[in-house]
């Protein structure tokens, strides 16, 4: 047992106000009767038709939840609130980077979403279609997602920082006919370009027929007849009625597709469904952040990533919360932008990433102290391990020493929080603490056996849960191979992270154990970076590794073997760095290129990135018996 001085204990006020007052009792019950626990949670929602079977485990690893039930996530996120006092409550407060402000009640949100839904129908979008959304952080992004869900189409949101090639690849995999975008958005005082990127992507996408563009920046963009439509033009037509029936869906129907990076080159389109995802995101959001009706919830993520899907849009709206959304950069025009907005809107919970915290920390606390941010009652962290220094700054300076930090470990694949504290949990800086209810977690060796306390092992989830991804779009085999094959006989979900559990049962996430790199919390694959590198005519072969970076958590470092006749130079390095940023998007720009004559490989020809990494860090290179040369 650790010394109690290692812990940060919640205040009496937090404990008094907490809905769940004892983690251990509640957890034990949720494990002993997992199905009972999830059924109880599901009953907090409305269903058009209840389920016949809670979970169908007959076709491992393709689990089905709430089998036979009829629902639509929009029914719970909007429709049902219209019958209660939530109708006139604010659903969304949005601030644009230039300082413009928009607010929508649940009633107004319903009108916006219904109009958008009718427009999509008029554009020929049907139940089961996949619509690609490539947008800045403006309210229409949320309306577009909900409009798709409302009519039973799935959405595939592509992060607005991705390149046209990355966008085209995702459009093509999903076979989208319709893309929703904007002319651009505002970032650091400048207008970003989105429509022009979509135009280039559409040239590479044979299935693409219709593009709907929201006007945000007013910059000139190219529009083509019979393909391109301004959203405001469509909205002015009679087709855009504000009355639209919500489509009744099977619980297992696809709600969305979200692409994420894995070990091999092609991004994986993970599939989430209406029923299980509704239950999981709302239950985790409500219980982990002990959501109160008066909360103003700010998840400072981009809806282009799972955090935005689960905890900016769906979970909070199902719980009837008021969500806050901000368009632009945290340090524009000054580094106090976030604290100013927390003060202005009375935000009560802030959920963000360690990278954002580190980025703001470097400006010092005087920027924070200019504002009254005492409305905050809880803080959250997600996306990468949070270093204790950033944790303490977040806790002491932003939370004024009184706001517990919910360090939530989860993944695109899990749909929502898996390892996380509750407000009452004694915290240790840097640990995501304990499993959420209904979850049994393991840190295991190669054979899938639990390792001893404080030993490092592979992180696994031992039992299925409603928010789990159902498959990889068009690739059931890859889904099985990536997440379930490794511990097949035990039926464990293999998360791809390494971790340890300490003597108090607290989990410490160490990081990815596969070829995924987390740059500023964004998930990128080494293989994607490498294939961008070798698409440059000077590069014959390449290897990408992650090394620690003070602000970003990890930075990408690439090794390059040049083609005959090409010489290393500073100019070529710059060209290659820009080439990768062009091919993938600016977030993937490596820190440096290291020119090499050869790369360490196994006898079967696989690049041993761990050897490169150990060398770069001056660490022990480990077992080299499989090294070819
Ligand atoms: O390595 C873990 C890290 O992020 C990975 C999942 O990335 P993604 O699917 O993009 O989802 C990010 C948002 C949920 C995990 O495999 N990760 C996520 N949260 C944490 C974390 N690492 C440490 N601590 C966390 N709280």
XYZ file of C-alpha atoms and ligand atoms in Angstrom:
655
model
C 0.000 0.000 0.000
C 1.289 3.480 -0.839
C 1.756 6.108 1.729
C -1.318 8.354 1.917
C 0.870 11.350 1.194
C 1.146 10.039 -2.389
C -2.552 10.741 -2.913
C -4.582 13.824 -3.650
C -7.822 13.390 -1.739
C -11.100 14.991 -2.847
C -12.481 17.761 -0.656
C -15.414 17.128 1.663
C -17.543 19.283 -0.636
C -16.803 17.021 -3.611
C -17.591 13.928 -1.567
C -20.819 15.448 -0.197
C -22.003 16.362 -3.684
C -21.023 13.090 -5.342
C -23.726 10.827 -6.724
C -21.551 7.706 -6.412
C -20.015 7.802 -2.935
C -18.275 4.440 -2.866
C -16.361 3.206 -5.871
C -15.543 -0.220 -4.456
C -19.113 -1.314 -3.693
C -20.490 -0.041 -6.942
C -17.618 -1.557 -8.931
C -17.982 -4.953 -7.295
C -21.688 -5.082 -8.095
C -21.092 -3.986 -11.685
C -18.646 -6.839 -12.195
C -20.717 -9.498 -10.473
C -23.702 -8.609 -12.617
C -22.292 -6.944 -15.683
C -25.434 -7.386 -17.744
C -27.576 -6.067 -14.905
C -25.360 -3.012 -14.654
C -25.595 -2.202 -18.364
C -29.308 -2.903 -18.468
C -29.773 -0.449 -15.610
C -27.803 2.180 -17.497
C -29.678 1.529 -20.732
C -32.962 2.086 -18.928
C -31.950 5.698 -18.304
C -32.521 6.218 -22.035
C -35.683 6.041 -24.133
C -36.041 3.263 -26.695
C -38.619 2.964 -29.460
C -38.604 -0.735 -28.697
C -36.713 -2.449 -25.848
C -34.083 -5.124 -26.483
C -34.769 -8.846 -26.609
C -31.241 -9.730 -25.589
C -28.768 -7.449 -23.818
C -25.629 -8.890 -25.372
C -25.085 -11.557 -27.971
C -21.662 -13.120 -27.418
C -22.152 -16.016 -29.827
C -19.919 -14.712 -32.594
C -16.723 -13.598 -30.828
C -15.263 -10.964 -31.391
C -18.276 -9.530 -33.188
C -20.436 -8.741 -30.201
C -23.924 -7.321 -30.495
C -25.618 -5.215 -27.843
C -29.281 -4.470 -27.167
C -30.267 -6.966 -29.800
C -33.738 -6.391 -31.233
C -34.023 -2.877 -29.791
C -35.085 0.126 -31.863
C -33.531 3.488 -31.170
C -31.790 6.509 -32.655
C -29.097 8.382 -30.773
C -30.759 11.647 -31.830
C -33.941 10.629 -30.059
C -31.999 10.635 -26.792
C -29.679 13.533 -27.627
C -32.428 15.913 -28.780
C -36.005 14.661 -29.209
C -36.591 13.487 -25.686
C -35.352 16.805 -24.217
C -38.022 18.681 -26.146
C -40.651 17.118 -23.896
C -39.017 18.424 -20.704
C -37.719 21.648 -19.204
C -34.516 21.047 -21.177
C -36.353 22.307 -24.250
C -35.406 25.893 -23.473
C -32.071 25.099 -21.884
C -28.942 25.990 -23.835
C -27.590 22.992 -25.690
C -24.693 24.833 -27.302
C -22.716 27.981 -26.659
C -20.219 28.633 -29.416
C -17.520 31.255 -29.704
C -15.706 31.858 -32.967
C -12.063 32.838 -32.947
C -12.805 36.432 -34.034
C -15.079 36.667 -30.983
C -18.479 36.058 -32.587
C -20.980 34.244 -30.403
C -23.886 31.902 -31.133
C -26.145 30.047 -28.740
C -28.750 27.347 -29.361
C -31.339 25.950 -26.997
C -32.340 22.290 -27.412
C -35.379 23.613 -29.256
C -33.174 25.614 -31.629
C -30.754 22.708 -32.023
C -33.650 20.521 -33.088
C -34.679 23.032 -35.764
C -31.145 23.319 -37.121
C -30.625 19.573 -37.195
C -34.016 18.931 -38.791
C -33.357 21.501 -41.521
C -29.970 19.984 -42.236
C -31.510 16.510 -42.231
C -34.136 17.533 -44.782
C -31.456 19.092 -46.979
C -29.487 15.848 -46.897
C -32.592 13.898 -47.844
C -33.229 16.269 -50.731
C -29.658 15.653 -51.866
C -30.450 11.969 -52.076
C -28.879 10.772 -48.845
C -30.555 7.562 -47.677
C -30.519 5.428 -44.560
C -27.268 3.450 -44.555
C -25.278 5.910 -46.704
C -22.017 7.289 -45.356
C -21.609 11.059 -45.485
C -18.120 12.546 -45.107
C -17.801 15.667 -42.969
C -14.684 17.847 -43.240
C -15.263 21.015 -41.270
C -13.861 23.639 -38.946
C -15.127 23.864 -35.384
C -18.385 25.634 -36.062
C -21.913 24.731 -34.904
C -22.781 23.372 -38.352
C -20.273 20.594 -37.794
C -22.355 19.324 -34.896
C -25.604 19.899 -36.808
C -24.236 17.915 -39.742
C -23.299 14.933 -37.565
C -26.663 14.895 -35.838
C -28.529 15.405 -39.128
C -26.889 12.305 -40.597
C -27.726 10.258 -37.519
C -31.300 11.548 -37.511
C -32.028 10.189 -40.986
C -30.111 6.974 -40.423
C -27.078 7.849 -42.514
C -23.680 7.233 -40.960
C -21.161 10.047 -40.728
C -17.460 9.858 -41.292
C -15.871 12.969 -39.829
C -12.388 13.639 -41.141
C -10.244 15.967 -39.074
C -9.974 19.370 -40.795
C -6.170 19.291 -40.502
C -5.769 16.331 -42.856
C -4.467 16.734 -46.410
C -6.544 16.257 -49.556
C -4.923 12.863 -50.117
C -5.790 11.672 -46.630
C -9.326 12.983 -47.110
C -9.709 11.281 -50.502
C -8.473 7.978 -49.084
C -11.171 8.134 -46.382
C -13.911 9.226 -48.805
C -13.028 6.344 -51.099
C -12.914 3.714 -48.382
C -16.361 4.837 -47.177
C -17.636 5.261 -50.760
C -19.227 8.559 -49.780
C -21.373 10.349 -52.358
C -21.807 13.488 -50.296
C -19.287 15.606 -48.435
C -20.102 18.480 -46.093
C -17.493 21.195 -45.645
C -16.991 24.949 -45.168
C -15.025 27.511 -47.111
C -12.646 27.532 -44.141
C -12.367 28.419 -40.481
C -10.388 30.870 -38.389
C -7.137 29.868 -36.781
C -4.624 32.304 -35.275
C -6.299 35.224 -36.985
C -6.101 33.673 -40.442
C -8.677 31.946 -42.604
C -7.842 28.280 -43.140
C -8.670 26.588 -46.460
C -11.018 23.660 -46.439
C -13.147 23.825 -49.572
C -10.094 24.048 -51.808
C -8.748 20.870 -50.176
C -12.112 19.155 -50.678
C -12.036 20.191 -54.345
C -8.684 18.459 -54.785
C -9.867 15.411 -52.855
C -12.992 15.131 -55.018
C -10.812 14.794 -58.093
C -9.398 11.627 -56.523
C -12.788 10.307 -55.422
C -14.896 8.634 -58.103
C -17.952 8.171 -55.846
C -18.243 11.847 -54.955
C -21.313 13.624 -56.363
C -22.393 16.406 -54.030
C -20.548 18.890 -51.852
C -22.408 21.133 -49.403
C -20.367 24.121 -48.241
C -21.060 26.275 -45.199
C -19.903 29.864 -45.549
C -17.694 30.788 -42.632
C -14.743 32.918 -43.715
C -16.156 34.476 -46.888
C -12.957 33.732 -48.806
C -13.364 33.095 -52.516
C -13.774 29.390 -53.334
C -14.294 27.464 -56.536
C -17.791 25.979 -56.883
C -18.900 23.707 -59.701
C -22.439 23.622 -61.121
C -24.547 20.590 -60.175
C -21.956 19.441 -57.700
C -21.415 22.307 -55.260
C -24.091 23.914 -53.127
C -23.879 26.640 -50.522
C -25.536 25.532 -47.334
C -27.265 28.899 -46.840
C -28.772 28.678 -50.341
C -30.210 25.240 -49.622
C -31.460 26.410 -46.247
C -33.493 29.134 -47.920
C -35.392 26.604 -50.045
C -38.684 24.952 -49.053
C -36.861 21.587 -48.879
C -35.246 22.741 -45.632
C -38.287 22.354 -43.421
C -37.603 22.339 -39.688
C -39.821 19.321 -39.205
C -38.217 15.937 -39.699
C -39.050 12.543 -38.229
C -36.167 10.790 -36.547
C -35.519 7.474 -38.288
C -36.045 4.386 -36.132
C -32.849 2.372 -36.256
C -31.823 -1.049 -35.067
C -29.592 -0.699 -32.015
C -26.774 -2.318 -34.000
C -27.096 -0.054 -37.075
C -24.004 1.994 -37.826
C -23.982 5.478 -36.317
C -20.592 6.528 -37.578
C -17.314 5.533 -39.013
C -14.149 7.109 -37.673
C -10.756 6.559 -39.208
C -7.745 6.095 -37.012
C -4.153 5.038 -37.491
C -2.874 1.584 -36.852
C 0.283 -0.414 -37.434
C -0.046 -0.745 -41.177
C -0.359 1.930 -43.813
C -4.074 2.150 -44.444
C -6.167 3.980 -41.816
C -8.842 1.873 -40.166
C -12.480 2.922 -40.310
C -13.881 1.912 -36.953
C -17.603 1.331 -36.797
C -19.783 2.476 -33.889
C -23.504 1.844 -33.530
C -26.609 3.693 -32.324
C -27.576 1.598 -29.301
C -24.445 0.571 -27.425
C -22.659 3.833 -28.094
C -25.626 5.883 -26.759
C -25.620 3.926 -23.522
C -21.859 3.898 -23.103
C -21.075 7.555 -23.834
C -23.922 8.881 -21.706
C -23.241 6.586 -18.740
C -19.500 7.283 -18.687
C -19.953 11.036 -19.128
C -22.635 11.281 -16.461
C -20.896 9.147 -13.845
C -17.253 10.094 -14.330
C -17.933 13.821 -14.361
C -20.889 13.504 -11.999
C -22.846 15.733 -14.365
C -25.278 18.209 -12.803
C -28.120 19.985 -14.654
C -26.456 23.380 -14.156
C -23.104 22.309 -15.628
C -21.472 24.099 -18.516
C -19.328 21.461 -20.106
C -16.339 22.242 -22.270
C -14.598 19.427 -24.079
C -11.821 21.300 -25.846
C -11.281 18.655 -28.508
C -11.961 18.683 -32.225
C -15.072 16.785 -33.322
C -12.775 15.236 -35.940
C -11.525 12.820 -33.274
C -13.303 10.337 -31.051
C -13.098 12.645 -28.029
C -15.163 15.185 -29.920
C -17.694 12.557 -31.002
C -18.213 10.982 -27.595
C -17.718 13.847 -25.186
C -18.290 17.027 -27.112
C -21.384 15.916 -28.957
C -23.133 12.668 -28.065
C -22.545 11.896 -24.356
C -23.198 15.463 -23.124
C -26.241 16.035 -25.345
C -27.816 12.763 -24.232
C -27.276 13.965 -20.672
C -28.967 17.269 -21.498
C -25.843 19.300 -20.739
C -24.969 22.730 -22.028
C -21.910 22.281 -24.186
C -19.381 24.933 -25.037
C -17.430 24.931 -28.303
C -14.629 27.228 -29.415
C -13.376 27.524 -32.956
C -9.786 28.603 -32.794
C -6.327 28.577 -31.238
C -5.908 28.643 -27.425
C -3.373 31.492 -27.576
C -5.192 33.840 -29.911
C -5.089 36.798 -29.672
C -3.388 36.267 -26.278
C -2.525 33.225 -24.177
C -5.437 33.933 -21.829
C -8.119 33.142 -24.407
C -9.265 29.955 -22.695
C -9.332 31.462 -19.188
C -11.218 34.481 -20.505
C -13.892 32.225 -21.999
C -14.184 30.058 -18.866
C -14.760 33.254 -16.902
C -17.166 34.720 -19.463
C -19.395 31.657 -19.844
C -19.064 30.219 -16.350
C -17.661 26.890 -17.545
C -17.828 24.275 -14.784
C -15.916 21.348 -16.318
C -12.921 21.528 -18.650
C -11.842 18.369 -20.461
C -8.673 18.646 -22.561
C -5.335 17.059 -23.448
C -1.949 17.118 -21.721
C -0.497 18.774 -24.844
C -2.901 21.696 -24.532
C -2.098 22.007 -20.830
C 1.667 21.975 -21.450
C 1.230 24.515 -24.231
C -0.640 26.951 -21.976
C 1.549 26.283 -18.956
C 4.552 27.706 -20.730
C 2.965 31.195 -20.767
C 2.941 31.225 -16.972
C 0.191 31.712 -14.448
C -0.146 35.492 -14.748
C -2.380 34.952 -17.787
C -4.631 32.731 -15.722
C -4.753 35.069 -12.744
C -6.309 37.859 -14.800
C -9.569 35.955 -14.851
C -12.001 34.518 -12.374
C -12.177 30.853 -13.284
C -13.587 29.742 -9.951
C -16.693 28.374 -11.726
C -14.641 25.256 -12.520
C -15.475 22.263 -10.346
C -13.801 19.426 -12.239
C -11.037 18.990 -14.803
C -10.314 16.217 -17.276
C -7.385 14.940 -19.315
C -7.216 12.591 -22.294
C -5.147 11.401 -25.219
C -1.706 10.648 -23.778
C -0.112 10.117 -20.396
C -0.029 13.357 -18.425
C 3.344 14.168 -16.901
C 3.202 14.996 -13.159
C 4.477 18.538 -13.712
C 1.611 19.380 -16.091
C -0.819 17.556 -13.789
C 0.186 19.706 -10.808
C -0.017 22.928 -12.782
C -3.453 21.973 -14.065
C -4.556 21.014 -10.569
C -3.057 23.938 -8.645
C -3.225 26.822 -11.104
C -6.298 26.018 -13.187
C -8.209 24.043 -10.580
C -7.052 26.283 -7.722
C -6.178 23.116 -5.821
C -9.865 22.201 -5.468
C -10.796 20.510 -8.764
C -10.017 16.808 -9.087
C -8.557 15.784 -12.464
C -10.282 12.940 -14.298
C -7.406 11.395 -16.257
C -9.405 9.194 -18.625
C -7.766 6.371 -20.563
C -9.632 5.161 -23.634
C -9.394 4.853 -27.423
C -11.289 5.400 -30.669
C -12.019 1.676 -30.453
C -13.477 1.752 -26.939
C -15.988 4.509 -27.713
C -15.634 5.998 -24.226
C -13.741 5.999 -20.914
C -12.370 2.664 -19.725
C -9.868 3.483 -16.994
C -10.747 6.622 -15.108
C -11.205 8.139 -11.690
C -14.518 9.422 -10.337
C -14.617 12.753 -8.490
C -14.366 10.854 -5.165
C -11.293 8.821 -6.189
C -8.043 9.679 -4.381
C -5.721 10.666 -7.232
C -2.088 10.022 -8.061
C -0.683 12.449 -10.661
C -0.064 10.564 -13.906
C -2.280 7.579 -13.162
C -5.659 7.067 -14.852
C -6.484 5.217 -11.601
C -9.093 2.417 -11.853
C -11.441 0.663 -14.261
C -14.839 2.166 -15.005
C -17.833 0.114 -13.869
C -18.476 -3.107 -15.714
C -14.850 -3.390 -16.836
C -12.261 -5.967 -15.919
C -8.819 -4.825 -16.966
C -5.569 -6.738 -17.064
C -1.879 -6.067 -17.464
C -0.644 -9.322 -18.938
C 2.402 -11.150 -20.277
C 2.736 -12.782 -23.717
C 0.557 -15.692 -22.567
C -2.190 -13.422 -21.349
C -1.455 -14.048 -17.659
C -1.697 -11.157 -15.208
C 1.764 -9.884 -14.278
C 2.806 -8.942 -10.748
C 2.136 -5.477 -9.308
C 4.379 -2.805 -10.839
C 5.534 -5.069 -13.693
C 5.012 -3.764 -17.190
C 2.723 -5.715 -19.498
C 0.161 -5.433 -22.257
C -3.075 -3.671 -21.371
C -6.169 -5.779 -22.064
C -9.899 -5.467 -21.516
C -11.263 -8.808 -20.428
C -14.972 -8.534 -21.143
C -17.011 -6.846 -23.882
C -18.758 -3.508 -23.264
C -21.550 -1.665 -25.097
C -19.366 1.153 -26.504
C -16.850 -1.138 -28.201
C -16.238 -0.661 -31.937
C -18.043 -3.398 -33.834
C -15.554 -3.867 -36.643
C -13.275 -2.142 -39.129
C -15.227 -0.993 -42.175
C -14.839 -3.496 -45.029
C -12.341 -5.528 -43.029
C -13.626 -7.921 -40.359
C -10.397 -9.918 -40.579
C -8.247 -6.959 -39.777
C -10.476 -6.149 -36.803
C -10.019 -9.650 -35.449
C -6.317 -9.686 -36.253
C -5.548 -6.286 -34.693
C -7.439 -6.474 -31.432
C -8.378 -10.060 -30.632
C -5.875 -12.474 -32.173
C -3.090 -11.928 -29.677
C -5.048 -13.245 -26.682
C -7.476 -15.328 -28.689
C -7.935 -18.179 -26.240
C -8.743 -15.815 -23.387
C -10.983 -13.592 -25.565
C -9.211 -10.468 -24.311
C -9.302 -7.179 -26.196
C -5.695 -6.127 -26.872
C -5.464 -2.347 -26.548
C -1.959 -1.867 -27.992
C -0.748 0.052 -24.931
C 1.743 -1.076 -22.358
C 0.923 -0.367 -18.746
C 1.474 -1.372 -15.159
C -0.757 -1.698 -12.144
C 0.647 -0.620 -8.796
C 0.139 -2.145 -5.354
C -2.971 0.020 -4.826
C -4.592 -1.271 -8.022
C -3.906 1.997 -9.859
C -3.141 1.756 -13.577
C -0.257 3.663 -15.152
C -0.307 3.879 -18.933
C 3.181 3.806 -20.375
C 2.364 4.278 -24.029
C 1.765 2.485 -27.289
C 3.512 -0.820 -27.722
C 2.827 -0.934 -31.470
C 3.752 1.328 -34.351
C 1.375 4.097 -33.406
C 2.768 7.509 -32.494
C 0.903 10.027 -30.388
C 1.883 13.523 -31.470
C 0.167 16.192 -29.364
C -2.368 13.499 -28.541
C -3.092 12.909 -32.249
C -2.792 9.350 -33.367
C -0.538 8.682 -36.365
C 0.978 5.510 -37.750
C 4.695 5.130 -38.433
C 3.730 3.318 -41.643
C 1.731 6.319 -42.867
C 4.662 8.656 -42.261
C 7.039 6.238 -43.950
C 4.856 5.842 -47.001
C 4.588 9.643 -47.273
C 8.408 9.791 -47.125
C 8.989 7.220 -49.864
C 6.466 8.953 -52.110
C 9.174 11.625 -52.477
C 11.421 10.863 -55.477
C 14.638 11.251 -53.452
C 13.773 8.614 -50.853
C 14.351 4.891 -51.294
C 13.475 3.726 -47.820
C 12.373 5.247 -44.558
C 11.686 4.499 -40.891
C 9.772 6.707 -38.470
C 10.106 6.636 -34.700
C 8.726 8.666 -31.804
C 11.031 10.440 -29.382
C 9.985 12.424 -26.315
C 9.044 16.040 -27.007
C 8.572 18.654 -24.316
C 5.304 20.067 -25.618
C 3.913 17.442 -27.973
C 4.548 14.421 -25.748
C 6.217 12.694 -28.690
C 7.702 14.046 -31.877
C 8.282 12.138 -35.122
C 11.874 11.518 -36.216
C 12.411 9.945 -39.618
C 15.340 8.062 -41.045
C 15.823 8.179 -44.807
C 17.915 6.120 -47.195
C 18.283 8.176 -50.361
C 18.084 6.944 -53.920
C 21.247 6.674 -56.044
C 22.513 10.067 -57.058
C 20.812 12.019 -54.255
C 22.933 13.657 -51.566
C 21.870 14.578 -48.031
C 21.558 18.313 -47.425
C 19.773 20.786 -45.182
C 17.604 21.842 -48.146
C 16.580 18.278 -48.885
C 15.712 17.750 -45.218
C 13.437 20.785 -45.312
C 11.864 19.601 -48.531
C 11.147 16.171 -47.063
C 9.655 17.597 -43.876
C 7.319 19.755 -45.940
C 6.544 16.844 -48.216
C 5.265 14.732 -45.305
C 3.249 17.681 -43.960
C 1.742 18.134 -47.441
C 0.943 14.480 -47.906
C -0.608 13.850 -44.491
C -1.417 17.227 -42.975
C 0.607 19.654 -40.829
C 0.225 17.619 -37.606
C 2.358 14.865 -39.120
C 5.359 17.085 -39.889
C 8.421 15.311 -38.455
C 10.952 17.033 -36.203
C 13.949 16.001 -38.267
C 15.208 13.760 -41.035
C 18.233 11.611 -40.302
C 19.985 10.456 -43.465
C 21.264 6.894 -43.180
C 22.995 4.265 -45.325
C 21.110 1.328 -43.876
C 18.363 0.513 -41.380
C 18.345 -2.244 -38.749
C 16.106 -5.056 -39.977
C 15.028 -8.503 -38.928
C 15.985 -11.400 -41.171
C 12.498 -11.305 -42.615
C 13.059 -7.685 -43.608
C 11.040 -5.847 -40.969
C 12.517 -2.564 -39.808
C 13.405 -2.720 -36.105
C 12.216 0.684 -35.014
C 12.823 -0.129 -31.371
C 16.556 -0.453 -32.107
C 16.592 2.956 -33.795
C 14.771 4.422 -30.843
C 17.056 2.860 -28.239
C 20.083 4.153 -30.131
C 18.620 7.655 -30.426
C 17.948 7.701 -26.689
C 21.288 6.108 -25.797
C 19.468 3.201 -24.178
C 20.127 -0.525 -24.161
C 19.204 -1.961 -27.568
C 17.751 -5.102 -26.024
C 17.575 -8.451 -27.756
C 19.321 -8.207 -31.124
C 19.185 -11.898 -32.005
C 16.706 -11.333 -34.837
C 18.768 -8.502 -36.327
C 19.887 -9.298 -39.838
C 23.117 -7.331 -39.939
O -2.058 5.249 -26.073
C -3.312 5.553 -25.505
C -3.530 7.045 -25.573
O -4.271 7.267 -26.748
C -4.507 6.029 -27.436
C -5.828 6.085 -28.145
O -5.788 7.095 -29.114
P -7.103 7.558 -29.853
O -7.785 6.375 -30.407
O -6.738 8.651 -30.782
O -8.033 8.132 -28.718
C -7.628 9.261 -28.019
C -8.762 9.748 -27.168
C -9.402 8.727 -26.347
C -4.431 4.999 -26.361
O -4.173 3.729 -26.898
N -4.297 7.556 -24.435
C -5.574 7.960 -24.442
N -5.934 8.426 -23.234
C -4.870 8.298 -22.425
C -3.823 7.741 -23.190
N -2.620 7.458 -22.646
C -2.448 7.747 -21.342
N -3.383 8.302 -20.559
C -4.605 8.601 -21.037
N -5.515 9.159 -20.250
